[in-house]
């Protein structure tokens, strides 16, 4: 590998790459500085005017679920230096960075990991044919002849390959198809969360960055969605540079590569990865420097905005009116002829898989809570509640249990529309919808936790507890129906705008863009950092189509075809005191309600306890979390008593309700009124737009049992470009992650 890099990336070429990268970065960062002032003004105006979304009915987790291992197990990894397959102990911590150790003993002894992989921008491939096709396309003229040795040989029929257009590739394989399916779901979860790397709670830096990316690419006549807008800011910036630099290097170096086709492919992968790392380091330094400068200037900019807010708004409205008068006739014709006829088709293509996915989230949540309630009945009431609730609290982070929800988005296609509207890939919409599903599942679970915790304060009997669980479940489902409708409608509107606005801008550019500079004179010099002609022009274009999009989504809600609430259906203060419950300390189910006899409980270490006790506490907590994902072979127990027969595969939601009611009747006196799902019939709320009854998902695929871990899981380092080899002198530096209100990863 060293020979390849030293031959093709000598000092002169490295210098050329650095100069080219610097030029691209300077051009982009000019856009970023412009957009920073615009985003700051928009954020402050939004805070003052107070315009916002409808109040959510479900609670959201203010303290994220961190220090948790999502998944761990063994897999085989191909070592490119030795050209051998090695068994690795792998784990996925809460921030979804894949950590590879030599073996489990090395992990337990705190030996630094072999690698920490940030999977943003990667794709998962499950066959060598898929991989060889992508590799062949990445370097034209190197397609291997039939019968020749491929670039990679897999010892089993179940490979998993992480492929990136610029960075190094990772090769894994499993012994069985079931293990391949499990790891594919886990790694896809890693990719989904790492792709969503820009903090969603960033109201200035995040919007400024994404708008700058869009403006820069539009300046290069590149409109439409961009598949490599994934990862954190530095990763995205590196992808932006490589999008322009990569083809140039390929044209220059490809003819100079020697050897058989597969050898030239291997050489190009090594060269591309080395260049990507160089670009990443340079982009990181430049971006941090500019961001630091902008943050230092922010207080002065905020002071100007607060002082002149009214004048800035007036100036912007005047500018918008002038631009509107110029482009409105052209834009309306373009919308009428090229956009309006296709909005219903795009919306229908988005709505079908998205609504199915959210319905599946509802069904999975219902089934998990109902299974838990049945186990509470059969296993002695509150004694096992802490253990079950600890597992339930992790439901949204369980890759396999959520997989049936996520895979509903896979059929999403924009057949015939994708090329017309220059949509490079539907993956951006799939992943966004899947993230919304995870957020809504976690909100539903957290709301259920909060309400149940309040109910437990009343000291209920087992029969009262089971009745309360079912009543709370119905209450949470009604809130979920409302919130999921709101989230889906917002997702549909945003997706339609994301598809149509770039198309309109591209159509209007030949006749309108050259005329925009003359509007610059309408902006006062003092306000030039907060008002840009280009942004105002795009807002005017957006206004020409947003009415049609809102109307299309509204009509879809009226049809009730996909279980959407009408816009007029607003739940005002349905639970005025609910949000006060979320202000308390986070609930620790294992600590407060664990079964000490089974290792699920136990108090906190005493003040005088040695440090080893704290480590033991971490190990205990880690074991509980791992068991959420891994200790599923035994399933949820229904064998506590001779009755009722084990409902291993209930055929419908109705049957689950019946089983629960049957158990309650068997163990408690007959209630005064008929019971449905463990609650008095008259007390069960009827959702306005409840989803149609659907069969609950089949039992999740099982994972191998896990074992306690001894330390806080390592986080992916700031070296985001692939594998990091840690120094033997100690553990790698821990880079703290933060998460937004829904628990979504925001930074490695």
XYZ file of C-alpha atoms in Angstrom:
748
model
C 0.000 0.000 0.000
C 2.844 2.357 0.852
C 4.405 1.857 -2.556
C 1.142 2.645 -4.305
C 0.656 5.877 -2.365
C 4.241 7.029 -2.629
C 4.195 6.385 -6.374
C 0.912 8.077 -7.227
C 0.684 10.609 -4.385
C 4.124 12.133 -4.371
C 4.845 15.484 -2.740
C 4.029 17.504 -5.873
C 0.652 15.867 -6.318
C -0.187 16.213 -2.638
C 0.596 19.908 -2.896
C -1.673 20.193 -5.933
C -4.476 18.411 -4.049
C -4.060 20.753 -1.075
C -4.204 23.826 -3.326
C -7.287 22.563 -5.168
C -8.974 21.689 -1.880
C -8.156 25.105 -0.439
C -9.685 26.841 -3.448
C -12.949 24.878 -3.164
C -13.114 25.432 0.593
C -12.565 29.186 0.308
C -15.331 29.445 -2.248
C -17.735 27.432 -0.108
C -16.862 29.219 3.131
C -17.687 32.534 1.463
C -21.209 31.183 0.946
C -21.253 29.957 4.545
C -20.320 33.342 5.985
C -23.105 34.953 3.933
C -25.674 32.398 5.052
C -24.654 32.651 8.712
C -25.978 36.203 9.010
C -29.212 35.303 7.214
C -29.764 32.283 9.463
C -29.053 34.335 12.596
C -31.624 36.960 11.594
C -34.240 34.297 10.757
C -33.660 32.538 14.091
C -34.014 35.724 16.135
C -37.089 36.802 14.193
C -38.663 33.395 14.798
C -38.017 33.710 18.541
C -39.602 37.153 18.700
C -42.647 36.412 16.553
C -43.207 33.062 18.237
C -44.479 31.209 15.186
C -44.157 27.498 15.747
C -45.577 24.023 15.239
C -48.693 22.650 16.937
C -48.021 21.491 20.476
C -47.140 17.812 20.566
C -49.296 15.530 22.705
C -46.523 13.054 23.487
C -43.652 13.863 25.796
C -40.064 13.760 24.630
C -36.989 12.604 26.489
C -34.974 15.571 27.768
C -32.203 13.350 29.126
C -31.041 11.055 26.318
C -30.475 7.369 26.870
C -26.696 7.285 26.757
C -23.986 4.980 28.090
C -25.858 2.099 26.485
C -24.610 -0.680 24.227
C -27.039 -1.096 21.354
C -25.580 -4.359 20.096
C -22.525 -6.568 20.462
C -21.322 -9.790 18.921
C -18.687 -11.468 16.785
C -18.115 -11.177 13.063
C -15.299 -11.828 10.609
C -13.415 -8.887 9.131
C -11.125 -8.967 6.103
C -7.670 -7.506 6.819
C -6.323 -5.881 3.683
C -2.713 -5.811 4.885
C -2.513 -9.543 5.621
C -5.258 -10.538 3.161
C -6.803 -12.752 5.840
C -10.149 -12.916 7.616
C -10.041 -12.312 11.368
C -12.699 -12.826 14.006
C -13.588 -9.540 15.732
C -15.654 -8.711 18.776
C -17.784 -5.769 17.691
C -20.134 -3.506 19.560
C -22.313 -0.514 18.789
C -22.531 2.079 21.601
C -25.346 4.575 21.945
C -23.769 6.975 19.431
C -23.819 4.299 16.711
C -20.108 4.190 15.957
C -19.046 0.592 15.173
C -16.195 -0.420 17.523
C -13.972 -3.405 16.615
C -11.851 -5.304 19.160
C -9.548 -8.295 18.699
C -11.821 -10.314 20.968
C -14.144 -9.942 23.903
C -11.345 -10.493 26.428
C -9.475 -7.523 24.958
C -12.603 -5.400 25.329
C -13.170 -6.448 28.931
C -9.521 -5.697 29.742
C -9.931 -2.200 28.251
C -7.423 -2.797 25.464
C -7.812 0.008 22.885
C -10.047 -1.029 19.981
C -8.719 -2.013 16.594
C -10.958 0.477 14.858
C -13.848 2.883 15.389
C -15.916 3.304 12.248
C -18.195 6.229 11.557
C -20.507 4.899 8.844
C -21.903 8.197 7.516
C -22.095 8.091 3.732
C -21.658 4.326 3.528
C -23.915 1.797 1.842
C -24.432 -1.784 2.955
C -23.960 -4.440 0.291
C -24.976 -8.048 0.904
C -23.359 -9.713 -2.102
C -20.000 -9.639 -3.844
C -21.752 -9.082 -7.183
C -23.178 -5.781 -5.943
C -19.780 -4.729 -4.676
C -17.875 -5.682 -7.819
C -20.376 -3.771 -9.941
C -19.912 -0.586 -7.885
C -16.135 -0.944 -7.873
C -16.115 -1.514 -11.626
C -18.242 1.588 -12.196
C -16.013 3.710 -9.960
C -12.974 3.057 -12.190
C -14.003 2.595 -15.829
C -12.005 0.161 -17.903
C -11.208 -2.198 -15.016
C -14.087 -4.655 -15.306
C -12.673 -8.117 -14.625
C -12.980 -10.746 -17.318
C -15.231 -13.729 -16.760
C -13.447 -16.381 -14.727
C -10.720 -14.072 -13.426
C -10.046 -13.748 -9.710
C -12.260 -11.059 -8.096
C -10.894 -8.253 -5.939
C -12.198 -10.052 -2.842
C -13.080 -13.633 -1.920
C -15.528 -14.315 0.889
C -15.213 -17.577 2.893
C -18.979 -17.762 3.453
C -22.080 -16.967 1.424
C -23.105 -14.173 3.786
C -20.934 -11.066 3.322
C -21.664 -7.539 4.509
C -19.625 -4.835 2.816
C -19.547 -1.166 3.806
C -18.968 0.770 0.575
C -18.163 4.475 0.322
C -17.591 6.414 -2.919
C -14.404 8.020 -1.549
C -13.286 6.473 1.763
C -11.976 2.972 2.430
C -14.266 -0.025 2.320
C -14.887 -2.522 5.120
C -15.483 -6.213 4.507
C -17.316 -8.485 6.951
C -18.902 -11.900 6.721
C -21.118 -14.066 8.907
C -21.646 -17.786 9.229
C -25.418 -17.841 8.700
C -28.075 -15.861 6.872
C -29.779 -15.079 10.183
C -26.604 -13.437 11.514
C -26.239 -11.525 8.260
C -29.779 -10.186 8.637
C -29.131 -9.113 12.222
C -25.916 -7.304 11.439
C -27.415 -5.699 8.358
C -30.200 -4.215 10.497
C -27.680 -3.022 13.094
C -25.288 -1.479 10.569
C -28.159 0.161 8.691
C -29.193 1.737 11.987
C -25.622 3.011 12.402
C -25.649 4.530 8.916
C -29.066 6.108 9.440
C -28.006 7.854 12.626
C -24.498 8.825 11.511
C -25.919 10.335 8.315
C -28.052 12.591 10.483
C -24.936 14.254 11.873
C -25.864 17.953 11.842
C -27.463 18.910 15.175
C -31.176 19.488 14.700
C -31.274 21.846 17.671
C -28.761 24.126 15.944
C -30.917 27.040 14.824
C -28.134 29.045 13.190
C -25.045 26.997 12.335
C -27.004 24.031 10.934
C -29.356 25.945 8.587
C -26.500 28.232 7.509
C -24.383 25.235 6.571
C -27.049 23.340 4.607
C -28.122 26.521 2.779
C -24.487 27.252 1.925
C -24.073 23.738 0.511
C -27.170 24.209 -1.634
C -26.109 27.659 -2.843
C -22.608 26.484 -3.672
C -23.850 23.523 -5.690
C -26.408 25.677 -7.495
C -23.590 28.041 -8.446
C -22.103 25.002 -10.218
C -25.456 24.313 -11.954
C -26.084 21.337 -9.653
C -29.713 21.325 -8.554
C -31.840 18.671 -6.893
C -31.175 16.418 -3.923
C -27.605 15.406 -3.082
C -27.046 11.890 -1.834
C -23.796 12.725 -0.026
C -25.350 15.348 2.262
C -24.715 13.001 5.159
C -22.628 13.079 8.301
C -21.388 16.066 10.245
C -20.304 19.344 8.685
C -16.701 18.289 8.061
C -17.724 14.995 6.461
C -20.200 16.765 4.185
C -17.602 19.362 3.285
C -15.121 16.597 2.462
C -17.714 14.958 0.209
C -18.282 18.307 -1.485
C -14.577 18.661 -2.267
C -14.268 15.061 -3.461
C -17.274 15.486 -5.752
C -15.194 17.976 -7.719
C -11.691 16.695 -7.055
C -12.361 12.969 -7.504
C -13.104 12.916 -11.258
C -10.039 15.059 -11.948
C -7.756 12.702 -10.017
C -9.346 9.655 -11.594
C -8.774 10.968 -15.110
C -5.162 11.752 -14.263
C -4.194 8.628 -12.321
C -6.317 5.805 -13.771
C -4.166 5.385 -16.925
C -1.035 5.117 -14.748
C -2.277 2.252 -12.548
C -0.546 -1.046 -13.308
C -1.537 -4.678 -13.010
C -4.621 -6.778 -13.564
C -8.076 -5.123 -13.390
C -8.709 -6.199 -9.800
C -5.274 -4.947 -8.746
C -5.905 -1.550 -10.337
C -9.263 -1.389 -8.559
C -7.560 -2.094 -5.243
C -4.952 0.571 -5.901
C -7.598 3.161 -6.749
C -9.533 2.427 -3.529
C -6.329 2.990 -1.520
C -5.528 6.225 -3.347
C -9.066 7.573 -3.011
C -9.121 6.833 0.720
C -5.756 8.541 1.255
C -6.912 11.647 -0.641
C -10.195 11.676 1.290
C -8.288 11.680 4.591
C -6.092 14.559 3.396
C -9.165 16.519 2.328
C -10.913 15.782 5.614
C -8.077 17.129 7.751
C -7.800 20.289 5.647
C -11.571 20.826 5.629
C -11.734 20.330 9.397
C -9.099 22.973 10.061
C -10.606 25.522 7.654
C -14.180 25.041 8.827
C -13.329 25.279 12.515
C -11.360 28.465 11.892
C -14.229 30.161 10.045
C -16.846 28.925 12.526
C -14.795 30.274 15.440
C -14.528 33.652 13.719
C -18.295 33.789 13.115
C -19.098 32.825 16.691
C -16.863 35.621 17.959
C -18.691 38.092 15.696
C -22.140 36.784 16.658
C -22.781 39.003 19.732
C -22.214 42.175 17.686
C -24.479 40.866 14.911
C -27.200 40.020 17.427
C -27.007 43.534 18.879
C -27.576 45.059 15.428
C -30.499 42.727 14.725
C -32.213 43.509 18.039
C -31.811 47.231 17.504
C -32.933 47.308 13.865
C -35.282 44.311 13.688
C -38.265 46.328 12.432
C -36.213 48.130 9.779
C -34.666 44.852 8.571
C -38.098 43.241 8.264
C -39.454 46.260 6.394
C -36.459 46.259 4.058
C -36.871 42.556 3.378
C -40.579 42.896 2.604
C -39.828 45.732 0.209
C -37.149 43.667 -1.529
C -39.461 40.650 -1.763
C -42.259 42.725 -3.293
C -39.949 44.013 -6.037
C -38.614 40.519 -6.817
C -42.123 39.105 -6.744
C -43.318 41.632 -9.276
C -40.493 40.616 -11.600
C -40.624 36.808 -11.424
C -44.209 36.009 -10.396
C -45.695 35.754 -13.918
C -42.901 33.447 -15.080
C -42.949 31.363 -11.903
C -46.728 30.861 -11.963
C -46.620 29.609 -15.555
C -43.801 27.226 -14.671
C -45.657 25.897 -11.631
C -48.904 25.495 -13.555
C -47.305 23.625 -16.474
C -44.492 21.636 -14.861
C -45.267 21.136 -11.163
C -48.985 21.202 -10.363
C -49.898 18.146 -12.471
C -47.344 15.985 -10.655
C -47.906 16.963 -7.015
C -50.648 14.334 -6.386
C -48.469 11.566 -7.850
C -45.444 12.536 -5.757
C -47.575 12.830 -2.629
C -49.188 9.434 -3.153
C -45.781 7.812 -3.681
C -44.590 9.308 -0.389
C -47.740 8.676 1.633
C -48.218 4.964 1.080
C -44.942 3.616 2.536
C -44.646 6.372 5.153
C -48.123 5.788 6.576
C -47.537 2.035 6.583
C -44.336 2.580 8.549
C -46.016 4.746 11.188
C -48.858 2.241 11.490
C -46.256 -0.458 12.071
C -44.691 1.681 14.809
C -48.096 1.846 16.483
C -48.592 -1.920 16.219
C -45.109 -2.742 17.547
C -45.618 -0.413 20.515
C -49.042 -1.919 21.239
C -47.729 -5.477 21.073
C -44.702 -4.798 23.303
C -46.803 -3.131 26.014
C -49.468 -5.826 25.830
C -46.869 -8.592 26.072
C -45.396 -6.833 29.091
C -48.827 -6.597 30.714
C -49.434 -10.313 30.193
C -46.101 -11.065 31.829
C -46.891 -8.802 34.783
C -50.055 -10.856 35.299
C -48.256 -14.195 35.091
C -45.030 -13.367 36.924
C -46.245 -11.779 40.116
C -47.067 -8.164 39.478
C -44.666 -5.356 40.283
C -41.640 -7.543 41.116
C -40.666 -7.924 37.445
C -41.949 -4.550 36.303
C -38.565 -2.818 36.526
C -36.962 -5.444 34.302
C -39.707 -5.226 31.673
C -39.829 -1.437 31.673
C -36.038 -1.240 31.345
C -36.384 -3.235 28.130
C -39.388 -1.273 26.918
C -37.568 2.040 27.429
C -35.025 0.889 24.805
C -37.624 -0.142 22.220
C -36.973 2.750 19.818
C -33.251 1.902 19.823
C -33.728 -1.819 19.190
C -32.525 -2.358 15.603
C -34.430 -5.596 15.050
C -37.730 -4.706 16.665
C -37.778 -1.430 14.731
C -36.724 -3.102 11.485
C -40.294 -4.040 10.532
C -41.143 -0.314 10.734
C -38.112 0.894 8.809
C -38.481 -1.604 5.983
C -41.908 -0.216 5.110
C -40.058 2.715 3.516
C -37.940 0.544 1.229
C -40.561 0.289 -1.573
C -40.552 4.099 -1.952
C -40.171 4.892 -5.650
C -40.725 8.018 -7.696
C -41.042 6.164 -10.981
C -40.971 8.576 -13.897
C -40.807 11.533 -11.511
C -37.291 10.994 -10.188
C -35.617 11.908 -13.484
C -38.030 14.738 -14.250
C -37.333 16.468 -10.926
C -33.627 15.562 -10.798
C -33.918 13.477 -7.633
C -30.659 11.530 -7.508
C -31.931 9.081 -4.901
C -34.939 8.526 -2.659
C -32.661 7.479 0.229
C -32.762 10.969 1.746
C -36.566 10.710 2.113
C -36.448 7.122 3.353
C -33.961 7.895 6.081
C -35.742 11.061 7.157
C -39.046 9.190 7.535
C -37.299 6.394 9.443
C -35.772 8.898 11.863
C -39.235 10.367 12.442
C -40.507 6.845 13.176
C -37.828 6.285 15.777
C -38.521 9.643 17.395
C -42.256 8.986 17.595
C -41.710 5.508 19.017
C -39.414 6.908 21.711
C -41.899 9.686 22.487
C -44.695 7.141 22.859
C -42.562 4.913 25.091
C -41.407 7.828 27.241
C -44.966 9.126 27.663
C -46.086 5.640 28.671
C -43.187 5.420 31.163
C -44.059 8.774 32.696
C -47.759 8.028 33.117
C -47.096 4.542 34.501
C -44.557 5.914 36.971
C -47.194 8.345 38.215
C -49.690 5.492 38.573
C -47.233 3.401 40.587
C -47.083 6.173 43.168
C -50.639 5.178 44.157
C -49.475 1.698 45.246
C -51.811 -0.324 43.014
C -52.479 -4.034 43.424
C -51.532 -6.384 40.597
C -55.045 -6.318 39.156
C -55.249 -2.529 39.410
C -51.784 -2.217 37.845
C -52.724 -4.319 34.813
C -55.923 -2.365 34.315
C -54.009 0.904 34.594
C -51.360 -0.244 32.102
C -54.011 -0.945 29.507
C -55.820 2.326 30.153
C -52.532 4.245 29.861
C -51.742 2.372 26.644
C -55.005 3.484 25.061
C -54.361 7.039 26.219
C -50.857 7.073 24.718
C -52.061 5.543 21.439
C -54.545 8.372 21.005
C -51.765 10.898 21.512
C -49.547 8.963 19.107
C -52.238 9.043 16.421
C -52.408 12.820 16.648
C -48.651 13.434 16.773
C -47.833 10.948 14.015
C -50.397 12.651 11.790
C -48.768 16.031 12.453
C -45.271 14.679 11.823
C -46.269 12.928 8.602
C -48.011 15.971 7.183
C -44.963 18.097 7.926
C -42.725 15.456 6.350
C -44.877 15.370 3.200
C -44.812 19.151 2.860
C -41.048 19.330 3.358
C -40.390 16.484 0.926
C -42.578 18.047 -1.764
C -40.760 21.361 -1.371
C -37.395 19.603 -1.429
C -38.339 17.939 -4.723
C -40.053 20.828 -6.510
C -38.121 23.954 -5.459
C -34.760 22.952 -7.017
C -36.630 21.997 -10.179
C -38.317 25.407 -10.328
C -35.064 27.256 -9.646
C -33.374 25.358 -12.454
C -36.228 26.117 -14.850
C -36.273 29.819 -13.975
C -32.488 30.311 -13.845
C -31.945 31.088 -17.571
C -34.430 33.991 -17.562
C -34.305 35.234 -13.957
C -30.937 34.627 -12.329
C -28.990 37.106 -14.451
C -31.415 39.889 -13.431
C -31.032 39.407 -9.663
C -27.925 41.624 -9.119
C -29.920 44.736 -9.946
C -32.026 44.204 -6.795
C -28.939 44.502 -4.580
C -29.291 48.282 -4.488
C -32.547 47.886 -2.547
C -30.680 46.558 0.511
C -29.164 49.051 2.969
C -25.478 48.474 3.533
C -26.010 48.082 7.287
C -28.406 45.175 6.637
C -26.387 43.449 3.907
C -25.213 40.709 6.315
C -28.791 39.695 7.097
C -30.549 40.113 3.748
C -29.426 38.436 0.538
C -31.103 38.828 -2.832
C -30.590 35.132 -3.670
C -32.326 33.941 -0.490
C -35.224 36.340 -0.910
C -35.612 35.235 -4.530
C -35.841 31.592 -3.423
C -38.438 32.471 -0.791
C -40.571 34.148 -3.462
C -40.265 31.062 -5.690
C -41.263 28.881 -2.750
C -44.385 30.965 -2.155
C -45.566 30.310 -5.707
C -45.805 26.558 -5.110
C -46.373 26.204 -1.371
C -50.110 26.920 -1.682
C -50.579 23.971 -4.054
C -48.567 21.699 -1.770
C -50.524 22.666 1.339
C -53.780 22.126 -0.527
C -52.695 18.681 -1.742
C -51.754 17.556 1.783
C -54.990 18.994 3.160
C -57.071 17.094 0.623
C -55.211 13.900 1.480
C -56.102 14.390 5.149
C -59.772 14.962 4.304
C -59.889 11.652 2.438
C -58.649 9.891 5.603
C -57.062 7.319 3.326
C -53.819 7.287 5.274
C -55.177 8.019 8.756
C -54.271 11.693 8.820
C -56.060 14.172 11.038
C -57.625 17.170 9.350
C -55.886 20.481 9.908
C -58.947 21.695 11.798
C -58.610 18.837 14.296
C -56.490 20.331 17.096
C -56.115 18.785 20.540
C -55.903 21.765 22.893
C -54.668 21.086 26.427
C -56.018 17.552 26.434
C -53.582 16.841 29.286
C -52.689 20.219 30.823
C -50.627 18.631 33.612
C -48.891 15.961 31.551
C -45.900 18.051 30.586
C -45.303 18.891 34.253
C -44.631 15.199 34.900
C -41.682 15.272 32.518
C -39.937 17.948 34.607
C -38.869 15.455 37.263
C -35.710 13.374 37.389
C -35.324 10.634 34.753
C -36.849 7.309 35.731
C -34.412 4.491 36.489
C -36.571 1.398 36.237
C -33.793 -1.035 37.063
C -32.874 0.950 40.179
C -36.323 1.869 41.457
C -38.354 -1.224 40.569
C -35.741 -3.918 39.813
C -35.935 -7.411 41.237
C -32.890 -7.531 43.508
C -33.062 -11.313 43.724
C -32.478 -11.618 39.982
C -29.788 -8.967 39.770
C -32.092 -6.390 38.289
C -32.186 -4.117 41.310
C -29.746 -2.989 43.905
C -29.136 0.362 45.417
C -26.586 2.982 44.595
C -23.063 2.597 45.997
C -22.606 4.023 49.455
C -20.543 7.209 49.749
C -17.649 5.225 51.152
C -17.731 2.453 48.565
C -14.541 1.924 46.564
C -14.254 2.962 42.956
C -14.696 -0.681 41.938
C -18.303 -0.450 43.089
C -18.948 2.291 40.583
C -17.404 0.147 37.848
C -19.545 -2.760 38.975
C -22.608 -0.528 38.777
C -21.712 0.434 35.205
C -21.213 -3.223 34.357
C -24.604 -4.102 35.819
C -26.342 -1.351 33.882
C -24.543 -2.271 30.687
C -25.606 -5.880 31.065
C -29.234 -4.850 31.432
C -29.053 -2.788 28.272
C -27.326 -5.471 26.239
C -29.983 -7.917 27.325
C -32.589 -5.670 25.752
C -31.133 -6.500 22.377
C -29.477 -9.847 22.878
C -31.209 -11.949 25.515
C -34.230 -12.585 23.341
C -33.913 -16.347 22.814
C -36.191 -17.068 25.737
C -38.706 -14.466 24.668
C -41.251 -13.047 27.085
C -42.417 -15.697 29.485
C -46.039 -16.810 29.532
C -45.468 -19.997 31.545
C -45.972 -18.669 35.075
C -49.285 -20.480 35.532
C -51.215 -23.340 33.962
C -53.739 -20.957 32.448
C -54.132 -19.533 29.904
C -52.402 -21.536 27.130
C -49.287 -19.893 25.782
C -50.306 -17.319 23.138
C -47.081 -17.765 21.180
C -48.415 -16.346 17.920
C -51.551 -14.257 18.393
C -53.127 -13.600 15.034
C -54.410 -10.100 15.597
C -54.481 -7.146 17.916
C -57.995 -8.196 18.922
C -56.713 -11.585 20.059
C -54.036 -9.937 22.215
C -56.714 -7.811 23.835
C -58.818 -10.910 24.454
C -55.944 -12.799 26.030
C -55.230 -9.931 28.381
C -58.879 -9.625 29.382
C -59.034 -13.400 29.923
C -56.043 -13.285 32.287
C -57.556 -10.447 34.273
C -60.866 -12.270 34.648
C -59.020 -15.380 35.835
C -57.092 -13.546 38.573
C -59.421 -10.794 39.772
C -63.056 -10.490 40.849
C -65.534 -9.746 38.053
C -65.689 -5.986 37.477
C -68.874 -4.022 37.696
C -68.749 -3.186 33.998
C -67.461 -5.165 30.998
C -63.708 -5.114 30.478
C -62.029 -4.441 27.173
C -58.258 -4.686 27.057
C -58.106 -4.527 30.823
C -59.997 -1.218 31.216
C -63.664 -0.328 31.693
C -65.212 -0.032 28.258
C -66.654 3.418 28.864
C -63.225 4.799 29.822
C -61.426 3.814 26.631
C -60.931 6.875 24.409
C -61.781 6.553 20.751
C -59.146 8.129 18.507
C -60.578 10.342 15.816
C -58.494 8.815 13.081
C -57.289 5.580 14.581
C -55.304 3.445 12.177
C -56.980 0.371 10.792
C -56.505 -2.801 12.797
C -53.511 -4.667 11.520
C -51.798 -7.879 12.456
C -48.971 -7.323 14.879
C -45.490 -7.905 13.561
C -44.017 -11.360 13.783
C -41.627 -12.117 16.576
C -38.348 -10.276 16.090
C -35.333 -12.194 14.952
C -33.219 -13.217 17.916
C -29.719 -12.137 18.743
C -27.044 -14.195 20.534
C -27.031 -13.740 24.303
C -24.767 -11.012 25.603
C -22.527 -10.648 28.595
C -21.748 -7.845 30.986
C -19.281 -5.235 29.850
C -16.846 -3.559 32.174
C -16.592 -0.011 30.966
C -18.349 2.806 29.275
C -18.455 2.031 25.559
C -15.871 3.985 23.556
C -17.147 6.696 21.272
C -16.162 7.236 17.662
C -13.306 9.652 17.495
C -13.245 12.893 15.600
C -11.358 11.082 12.840
C -14.554 10.633 10.867
C -13.030 9.346 7.660
C -12.908 5.664 8.450
C -10.833 3.405 10.638
C -8.838 4.817 13.501
C -5.951 2.781 14.867
C -5.484 3.650 18.500
C -2.103 4.169 20.076
C -1.017 1.253 22.263
C -0.243 3.558 25.158
C -3.796 3.906 26.375
C -7.443 4.243 25.486
C -8.333 6.547 22.603
C -9.571 10.023 23.509
C -13.268 10.060 24.215
C -15.198 12.578 22.149
C -18.386 13.426 23.968
C -21.608 13.214 22.012
C -24.683 15.285 22.524
C -28.191 14.395 21.466
C -31.259 16.440 20.700
C -34.590 16.245 22.440
C -35.519 13.055 20.642
C -32.235 11.346 21.289
C -30.870 11.685 17.780
C -27.106 11.729 17.515
C -25.828 15.197 16.793
C -22.036 14.937 16.984
C -19.292 12.394 17.380
